[in-house]
mmCIF file of C-alpha atoms and ligand atoms in Angstrom:
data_model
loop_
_atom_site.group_PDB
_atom_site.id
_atom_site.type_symbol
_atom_site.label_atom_id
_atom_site.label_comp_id
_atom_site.label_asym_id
_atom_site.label_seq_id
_atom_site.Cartn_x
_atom_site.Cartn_y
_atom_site.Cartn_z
ATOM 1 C CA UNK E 133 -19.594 -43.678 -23.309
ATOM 2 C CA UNK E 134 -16.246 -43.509 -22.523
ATOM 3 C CA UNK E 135 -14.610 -41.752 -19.392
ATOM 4 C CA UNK E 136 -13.137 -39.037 -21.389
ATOM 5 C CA UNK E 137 -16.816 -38.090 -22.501
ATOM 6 C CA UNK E 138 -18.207 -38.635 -19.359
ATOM 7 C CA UNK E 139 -15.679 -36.115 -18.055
ATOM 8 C CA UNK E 140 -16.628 -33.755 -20.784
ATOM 9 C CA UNK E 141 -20.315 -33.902 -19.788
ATOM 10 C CA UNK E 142 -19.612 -33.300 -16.727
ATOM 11 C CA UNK E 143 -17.500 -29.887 -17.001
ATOM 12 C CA UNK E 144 -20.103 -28.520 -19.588
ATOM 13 C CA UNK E 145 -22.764 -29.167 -16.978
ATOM 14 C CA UNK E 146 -20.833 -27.667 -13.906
ATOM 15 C CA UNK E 147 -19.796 -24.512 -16.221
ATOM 16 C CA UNK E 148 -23.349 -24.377 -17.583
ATOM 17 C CA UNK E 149 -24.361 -24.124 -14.227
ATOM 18 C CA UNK E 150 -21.581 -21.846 -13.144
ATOM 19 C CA UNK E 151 -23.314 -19.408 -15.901
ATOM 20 C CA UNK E 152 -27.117 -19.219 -14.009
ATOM 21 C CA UNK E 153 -26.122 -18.898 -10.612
ATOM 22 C CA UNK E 154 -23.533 -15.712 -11.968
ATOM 23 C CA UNK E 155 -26.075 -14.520 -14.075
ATOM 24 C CA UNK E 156 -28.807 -14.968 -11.577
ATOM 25 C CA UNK E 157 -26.405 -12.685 -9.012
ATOM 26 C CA UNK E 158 -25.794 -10.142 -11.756
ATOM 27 C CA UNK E 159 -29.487 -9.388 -12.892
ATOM 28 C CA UNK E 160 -30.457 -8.898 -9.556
ATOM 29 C CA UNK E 161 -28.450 -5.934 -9.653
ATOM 30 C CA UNK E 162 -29.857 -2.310 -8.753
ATOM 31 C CA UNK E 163 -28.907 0.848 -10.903
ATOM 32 C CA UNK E 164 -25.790 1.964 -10.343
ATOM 33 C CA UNK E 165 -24.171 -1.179 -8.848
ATOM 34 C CA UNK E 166 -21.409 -3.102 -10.401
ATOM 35 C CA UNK E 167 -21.106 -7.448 -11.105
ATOM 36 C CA UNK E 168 -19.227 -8.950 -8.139
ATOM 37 C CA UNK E 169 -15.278 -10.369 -9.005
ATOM 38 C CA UNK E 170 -17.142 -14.160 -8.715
ATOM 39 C CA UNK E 171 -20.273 -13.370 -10.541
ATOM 40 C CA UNK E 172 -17.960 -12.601 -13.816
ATOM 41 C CA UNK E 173 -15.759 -15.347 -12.817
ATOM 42 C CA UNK E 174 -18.238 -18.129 -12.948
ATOM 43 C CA UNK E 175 -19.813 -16.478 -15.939
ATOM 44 C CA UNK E 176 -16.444 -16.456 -17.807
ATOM 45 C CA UNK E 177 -16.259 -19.979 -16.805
ATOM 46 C CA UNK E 178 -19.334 -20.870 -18.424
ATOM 47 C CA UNK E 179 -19.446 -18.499 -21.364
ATOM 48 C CA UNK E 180 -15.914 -20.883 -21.981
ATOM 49 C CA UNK E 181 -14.003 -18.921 -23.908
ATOM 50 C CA UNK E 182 -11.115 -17.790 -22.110
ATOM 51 C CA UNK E 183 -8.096 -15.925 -24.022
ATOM 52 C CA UNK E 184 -11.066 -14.510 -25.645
ATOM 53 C CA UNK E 185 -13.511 -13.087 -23.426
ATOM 54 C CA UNK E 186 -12.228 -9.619 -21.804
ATOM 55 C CA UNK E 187 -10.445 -10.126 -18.025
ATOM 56 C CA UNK E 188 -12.629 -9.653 -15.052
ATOM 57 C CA UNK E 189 -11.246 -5.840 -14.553
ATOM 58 C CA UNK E 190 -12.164 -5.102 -18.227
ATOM 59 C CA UNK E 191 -15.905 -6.296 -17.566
ATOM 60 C CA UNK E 192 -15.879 -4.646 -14.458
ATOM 61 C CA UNK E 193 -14.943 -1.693 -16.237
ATOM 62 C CA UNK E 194 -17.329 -1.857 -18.585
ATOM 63 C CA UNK E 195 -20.255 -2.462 -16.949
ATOM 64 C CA UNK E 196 -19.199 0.173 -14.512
ATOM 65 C CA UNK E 197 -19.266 2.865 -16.987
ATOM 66 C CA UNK E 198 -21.993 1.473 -18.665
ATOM 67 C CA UNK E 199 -24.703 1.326 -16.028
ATOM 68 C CA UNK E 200 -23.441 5.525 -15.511
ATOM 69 C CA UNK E 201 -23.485 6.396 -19.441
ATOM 70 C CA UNK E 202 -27.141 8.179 -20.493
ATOM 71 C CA UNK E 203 -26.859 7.866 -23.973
ATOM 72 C CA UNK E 204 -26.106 4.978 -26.647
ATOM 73 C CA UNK E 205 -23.359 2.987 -26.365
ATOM 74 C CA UNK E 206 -20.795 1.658 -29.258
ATOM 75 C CA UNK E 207 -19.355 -2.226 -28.385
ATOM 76 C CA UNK E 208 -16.576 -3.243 -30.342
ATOM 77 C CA UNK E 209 -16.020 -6.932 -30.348
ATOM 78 C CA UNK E 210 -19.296 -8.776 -29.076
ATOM 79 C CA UNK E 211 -19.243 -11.211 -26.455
ATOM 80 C CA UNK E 212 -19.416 -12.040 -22.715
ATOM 81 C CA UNK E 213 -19.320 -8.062 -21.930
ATOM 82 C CA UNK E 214 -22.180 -8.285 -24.353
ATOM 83 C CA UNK E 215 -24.474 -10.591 -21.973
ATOM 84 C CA UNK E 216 -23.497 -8.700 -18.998
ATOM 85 C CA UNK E 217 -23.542 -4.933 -20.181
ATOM 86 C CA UNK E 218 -27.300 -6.025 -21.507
ATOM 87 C CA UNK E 219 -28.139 -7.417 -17.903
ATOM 88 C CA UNK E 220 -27.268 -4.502 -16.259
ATOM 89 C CA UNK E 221 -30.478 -1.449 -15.129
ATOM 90 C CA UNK E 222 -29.435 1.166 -17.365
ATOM 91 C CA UNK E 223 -30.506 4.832 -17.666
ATOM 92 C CA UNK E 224 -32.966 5.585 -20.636
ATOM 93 C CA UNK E 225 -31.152 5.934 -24.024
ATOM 94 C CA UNK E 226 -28.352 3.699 -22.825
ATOM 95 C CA UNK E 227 -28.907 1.610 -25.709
ATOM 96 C CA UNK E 228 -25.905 -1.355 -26.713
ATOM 97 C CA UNK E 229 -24.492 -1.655 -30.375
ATOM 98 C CA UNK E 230 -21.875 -4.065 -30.347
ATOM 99 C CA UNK E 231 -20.417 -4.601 -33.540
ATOM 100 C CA UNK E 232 -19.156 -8.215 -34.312
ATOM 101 C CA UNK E 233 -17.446 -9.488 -38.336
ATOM 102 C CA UNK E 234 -17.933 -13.248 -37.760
ATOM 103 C CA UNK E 235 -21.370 -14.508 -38.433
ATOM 104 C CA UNK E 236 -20.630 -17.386 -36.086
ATOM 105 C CA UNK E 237 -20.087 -15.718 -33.256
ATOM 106 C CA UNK E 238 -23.039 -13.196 -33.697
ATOM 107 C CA UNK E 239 -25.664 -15.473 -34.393
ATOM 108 C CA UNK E 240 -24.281 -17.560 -31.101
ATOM 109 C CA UNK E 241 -24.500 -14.267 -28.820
ATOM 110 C CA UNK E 242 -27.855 -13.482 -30.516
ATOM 111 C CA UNK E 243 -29.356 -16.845 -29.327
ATOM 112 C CA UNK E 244 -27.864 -16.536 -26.139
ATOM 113 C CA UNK E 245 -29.060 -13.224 -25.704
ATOM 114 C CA UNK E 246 -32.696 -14.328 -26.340
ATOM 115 C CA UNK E 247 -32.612 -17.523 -24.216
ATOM 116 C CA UNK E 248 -31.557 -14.776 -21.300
ATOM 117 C CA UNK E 249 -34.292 -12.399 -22.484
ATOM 118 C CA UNK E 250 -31.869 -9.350 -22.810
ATOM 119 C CA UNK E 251 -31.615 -6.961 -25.520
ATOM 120 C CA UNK E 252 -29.116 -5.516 -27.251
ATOM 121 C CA UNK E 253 -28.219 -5.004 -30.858
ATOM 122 C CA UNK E 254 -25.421 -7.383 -32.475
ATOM 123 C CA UNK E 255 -24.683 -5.599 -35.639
ATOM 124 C CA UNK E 256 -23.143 -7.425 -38.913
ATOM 125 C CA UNK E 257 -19.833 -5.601 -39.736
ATOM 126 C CA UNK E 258 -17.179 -7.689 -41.568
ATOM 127 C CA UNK E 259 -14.086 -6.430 -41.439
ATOM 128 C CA UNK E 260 -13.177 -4.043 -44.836
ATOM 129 C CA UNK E 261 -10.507 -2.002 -46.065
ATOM 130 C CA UNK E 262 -10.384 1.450 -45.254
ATOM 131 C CA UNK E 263 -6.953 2.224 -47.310
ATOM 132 C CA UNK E 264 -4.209 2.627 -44.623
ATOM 133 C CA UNK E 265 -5.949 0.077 -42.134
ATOM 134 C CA UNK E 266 -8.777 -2.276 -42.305
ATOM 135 C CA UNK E 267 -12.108 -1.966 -39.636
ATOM 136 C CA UNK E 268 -15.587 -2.950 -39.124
ATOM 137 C CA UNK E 269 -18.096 -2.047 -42.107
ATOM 138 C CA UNK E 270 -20.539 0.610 -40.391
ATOM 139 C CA UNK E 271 -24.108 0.213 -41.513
ATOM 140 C CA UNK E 272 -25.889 3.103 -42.111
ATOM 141 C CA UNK E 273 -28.316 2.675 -39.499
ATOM 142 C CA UNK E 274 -26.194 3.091 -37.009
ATOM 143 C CA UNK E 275 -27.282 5.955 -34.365
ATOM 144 C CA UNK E 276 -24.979 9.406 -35.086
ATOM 145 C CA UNK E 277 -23.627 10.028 -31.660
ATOM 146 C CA UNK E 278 -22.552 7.432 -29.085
ATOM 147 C CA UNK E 279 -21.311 8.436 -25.035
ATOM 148 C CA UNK E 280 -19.284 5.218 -24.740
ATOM 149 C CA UNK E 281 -17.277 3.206 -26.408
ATOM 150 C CA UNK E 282 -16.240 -0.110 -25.409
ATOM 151 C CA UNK E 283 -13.286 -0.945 -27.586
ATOM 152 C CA UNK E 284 -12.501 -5.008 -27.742
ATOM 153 C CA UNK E 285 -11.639 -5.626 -30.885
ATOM 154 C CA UNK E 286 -11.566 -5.720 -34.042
ATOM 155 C CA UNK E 287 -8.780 -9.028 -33.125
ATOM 156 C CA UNK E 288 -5.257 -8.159 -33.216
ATOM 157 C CA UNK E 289 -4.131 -10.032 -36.413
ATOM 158 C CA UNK E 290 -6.901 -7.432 -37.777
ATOM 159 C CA UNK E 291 -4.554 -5.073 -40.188
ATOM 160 C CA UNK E 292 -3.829 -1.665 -38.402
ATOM 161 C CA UNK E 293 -6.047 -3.690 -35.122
ATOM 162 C CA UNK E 294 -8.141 -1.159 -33.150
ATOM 163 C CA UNK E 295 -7.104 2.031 -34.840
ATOM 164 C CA UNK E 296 -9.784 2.373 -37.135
ATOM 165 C CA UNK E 297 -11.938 3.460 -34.347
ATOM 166 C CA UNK E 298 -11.112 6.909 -34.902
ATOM 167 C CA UNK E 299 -10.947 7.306 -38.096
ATOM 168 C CA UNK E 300 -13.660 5.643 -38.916
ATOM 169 C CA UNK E 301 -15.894 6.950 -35.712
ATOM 170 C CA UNK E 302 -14.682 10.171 -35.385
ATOM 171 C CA UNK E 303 -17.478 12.407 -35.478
ATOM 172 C CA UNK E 304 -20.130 9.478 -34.031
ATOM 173 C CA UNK E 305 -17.555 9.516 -30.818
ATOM 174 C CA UNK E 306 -16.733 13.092 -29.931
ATOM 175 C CA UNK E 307 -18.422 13.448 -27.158
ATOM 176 C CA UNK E 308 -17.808 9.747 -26.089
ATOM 177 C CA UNK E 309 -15.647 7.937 -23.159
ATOM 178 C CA UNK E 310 -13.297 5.021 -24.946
ATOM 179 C CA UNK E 311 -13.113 1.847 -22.598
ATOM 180 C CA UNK E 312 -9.976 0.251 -24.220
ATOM 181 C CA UNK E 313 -9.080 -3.190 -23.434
ATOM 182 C CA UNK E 314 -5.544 -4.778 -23.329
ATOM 183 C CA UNK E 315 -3.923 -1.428 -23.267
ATOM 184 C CA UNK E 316 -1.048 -3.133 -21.944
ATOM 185 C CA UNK E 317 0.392 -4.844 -25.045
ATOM 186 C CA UNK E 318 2.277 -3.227 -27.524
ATOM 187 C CA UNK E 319 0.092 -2.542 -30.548
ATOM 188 C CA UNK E 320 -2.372 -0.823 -28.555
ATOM 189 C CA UNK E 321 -0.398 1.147 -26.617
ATOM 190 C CA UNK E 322 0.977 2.664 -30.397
ATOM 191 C CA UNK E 323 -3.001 3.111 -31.113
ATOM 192 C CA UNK E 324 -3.280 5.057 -28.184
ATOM 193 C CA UNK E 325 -0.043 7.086 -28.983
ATOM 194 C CA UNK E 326 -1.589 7.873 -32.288
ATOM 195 C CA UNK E 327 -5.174 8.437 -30.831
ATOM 196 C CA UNK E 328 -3.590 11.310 -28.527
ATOM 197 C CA UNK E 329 -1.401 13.071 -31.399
ATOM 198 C CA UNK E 330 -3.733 12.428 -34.577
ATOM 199 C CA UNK E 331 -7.250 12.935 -32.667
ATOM 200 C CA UNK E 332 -6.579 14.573 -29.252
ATOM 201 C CA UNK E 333 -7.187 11.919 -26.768
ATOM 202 C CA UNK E 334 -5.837 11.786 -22.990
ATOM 203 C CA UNK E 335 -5.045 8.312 -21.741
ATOM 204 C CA UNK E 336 -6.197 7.383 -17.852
ATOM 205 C CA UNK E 337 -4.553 3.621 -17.333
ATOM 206 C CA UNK E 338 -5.888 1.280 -14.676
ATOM 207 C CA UNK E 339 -3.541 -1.634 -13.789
ATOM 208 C CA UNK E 340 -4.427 -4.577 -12.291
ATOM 209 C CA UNK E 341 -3.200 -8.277 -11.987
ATOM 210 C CA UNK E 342 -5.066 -8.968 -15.256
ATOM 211 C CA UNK E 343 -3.932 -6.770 -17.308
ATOM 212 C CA UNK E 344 -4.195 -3.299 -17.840
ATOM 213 C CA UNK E 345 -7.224 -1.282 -19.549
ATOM 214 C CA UNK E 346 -7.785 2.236 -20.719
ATOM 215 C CA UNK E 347 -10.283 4.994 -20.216
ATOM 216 C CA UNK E 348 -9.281 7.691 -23.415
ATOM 217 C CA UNK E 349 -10.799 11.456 -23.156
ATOM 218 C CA UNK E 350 -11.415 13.409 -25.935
ATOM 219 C CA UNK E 351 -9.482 16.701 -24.955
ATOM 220 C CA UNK E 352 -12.365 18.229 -26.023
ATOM 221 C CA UNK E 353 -14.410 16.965 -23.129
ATOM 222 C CA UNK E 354 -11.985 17.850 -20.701
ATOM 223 C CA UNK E 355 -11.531 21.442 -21.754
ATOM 224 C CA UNK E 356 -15.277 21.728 -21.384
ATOM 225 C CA UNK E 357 -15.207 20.559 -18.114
ATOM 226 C CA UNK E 358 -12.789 23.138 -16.854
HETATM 227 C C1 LIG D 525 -11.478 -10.013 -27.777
HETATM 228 S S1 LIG D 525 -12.848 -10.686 -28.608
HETATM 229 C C2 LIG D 525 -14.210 -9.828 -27.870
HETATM 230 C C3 LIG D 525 -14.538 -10.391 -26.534
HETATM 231 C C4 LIG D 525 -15.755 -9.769 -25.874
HETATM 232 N N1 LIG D 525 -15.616 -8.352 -25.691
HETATM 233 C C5 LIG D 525 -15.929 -10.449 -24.519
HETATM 234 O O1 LIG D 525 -15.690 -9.852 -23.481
HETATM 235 O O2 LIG D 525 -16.292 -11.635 -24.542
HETATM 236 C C6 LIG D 525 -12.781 -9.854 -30.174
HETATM 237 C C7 LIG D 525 -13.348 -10.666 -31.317
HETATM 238 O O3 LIG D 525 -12.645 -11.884 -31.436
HETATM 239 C C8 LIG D 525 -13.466 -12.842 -32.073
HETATM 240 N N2 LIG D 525 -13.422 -14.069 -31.266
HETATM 241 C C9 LIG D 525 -14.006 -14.286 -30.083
HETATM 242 N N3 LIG D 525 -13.742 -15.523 -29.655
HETATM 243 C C10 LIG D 525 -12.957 -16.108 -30.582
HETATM 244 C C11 LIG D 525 -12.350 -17.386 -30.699
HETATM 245 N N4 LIG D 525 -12.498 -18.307 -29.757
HETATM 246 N N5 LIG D 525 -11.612 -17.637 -31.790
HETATM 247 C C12 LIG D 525 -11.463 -16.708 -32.772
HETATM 248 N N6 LIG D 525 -12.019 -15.462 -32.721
HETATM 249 C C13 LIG D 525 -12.747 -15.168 -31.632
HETATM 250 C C14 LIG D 525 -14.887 -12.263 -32.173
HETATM 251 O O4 LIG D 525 -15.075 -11.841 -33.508
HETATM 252 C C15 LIG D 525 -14.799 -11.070 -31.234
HETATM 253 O O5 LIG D 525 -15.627 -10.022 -31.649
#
């Protein structure tokens, strides 16, 4: 074995390691409570695949607004916020679709998701044409009304990239939150634009060292509020 290898080994066993002891932390977690900064660190580290996986604000984010949603909730983009939304106590109904085009990585997250016990639905959805823009395919099975969306892809090079949420979503997501990551770079901050003027949306940013994410409102749920 050469040291190079040796090397390797060693890293995949430290991150490996890295994983349990962060996922250990974050499924002893009570309702309500969020993952600790260094839980999702060392599980990033360990999941290994950073540029991908979403920043530690994003999963905080997430998780946040997951373990408070009471109803089913829409991933887009399968992943680490995958493992740790499904490790989280959850209120009845709070079920987890997250959508994902490349058979690779889906069949990968479901085997991880079994060795960890956890449950969530990884749904098959290769990337089609929808005219204008190209998003997931939407099986039919799919429940009719989500409270939260999680929005992490389709990837960027994707034509149109996360627009076709709305669109495609529209009446599935009226009544639902949007979690949007990245919302600092350009293309998504011209989805948002058009979310706003073509489907009524109001943007909340949070900034942060990472990067910058995006809660999005239907008007229509704030109007009710008031
Ligand atoms: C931004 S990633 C989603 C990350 C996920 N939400 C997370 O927190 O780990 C969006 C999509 O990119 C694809 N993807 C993930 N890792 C990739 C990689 N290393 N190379 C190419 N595509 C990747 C997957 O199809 C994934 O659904």
């Amino acid at each position: 074995m050469t040291i190079k290898a040796v090397k390797s080994a060693l890293r995949l066993a430290y991150n490996s390691q890295l994983f349990h002891r962060g996922f250990a932390n974050v499924s002893k977690l009570q309702r309500g409570e969020t993952p600790r900064r260094e839980d999702i660190d060392r599980l990033q580290a360990g999941w290994g695949n950073s540029g991908w996986s979403g920043d530690s604000t994003f999963l905080q984010a997430a998780c946040w607004l997951a373990g408070a949603c009471n109803g089913p909730i829409l991933e887009c983009g399968s992943g680490l916020s995958t493992i740790l939304i499904s490790a989280l106590p959850k209120l009845p109904g709070a079920a987890l679709y997250s959508l994902e085009h490349m058979e690779e990585f889906r069949l990968k997250l479901k085997a991880e998701l079994s060795r960890n016990k956890l449950a969530a639905d990884v749904v098959a959805a290769p990337i089609r044409s929808y005219g204008e823009f190209d998003w997931y395919t939407i099986p039919d099975d799919l429940p009719k009304e989500f409270k939260l969306v999680i929005c992490d892809g389709p990837p960027s090079q994707t034509r149109g990239g996360r627009y076709g949420l709305l669109p495609v979503m529209r009446e599935r997501i009226k009544n639902a939150l949007i979690l949007l990551d990245d919302a600092e770079r350009d293309d998504e901050k011209a989805i948002m634009l058009r979310w706003q003027e073509e489907f009524g949306y109001s943007v909340c940013p949070l900034h942060s060292p990472d990067g910058t994410v995006a809660l999005m409102i239907p008007n229509s749920m704030k109007d009710a509020a008031n």
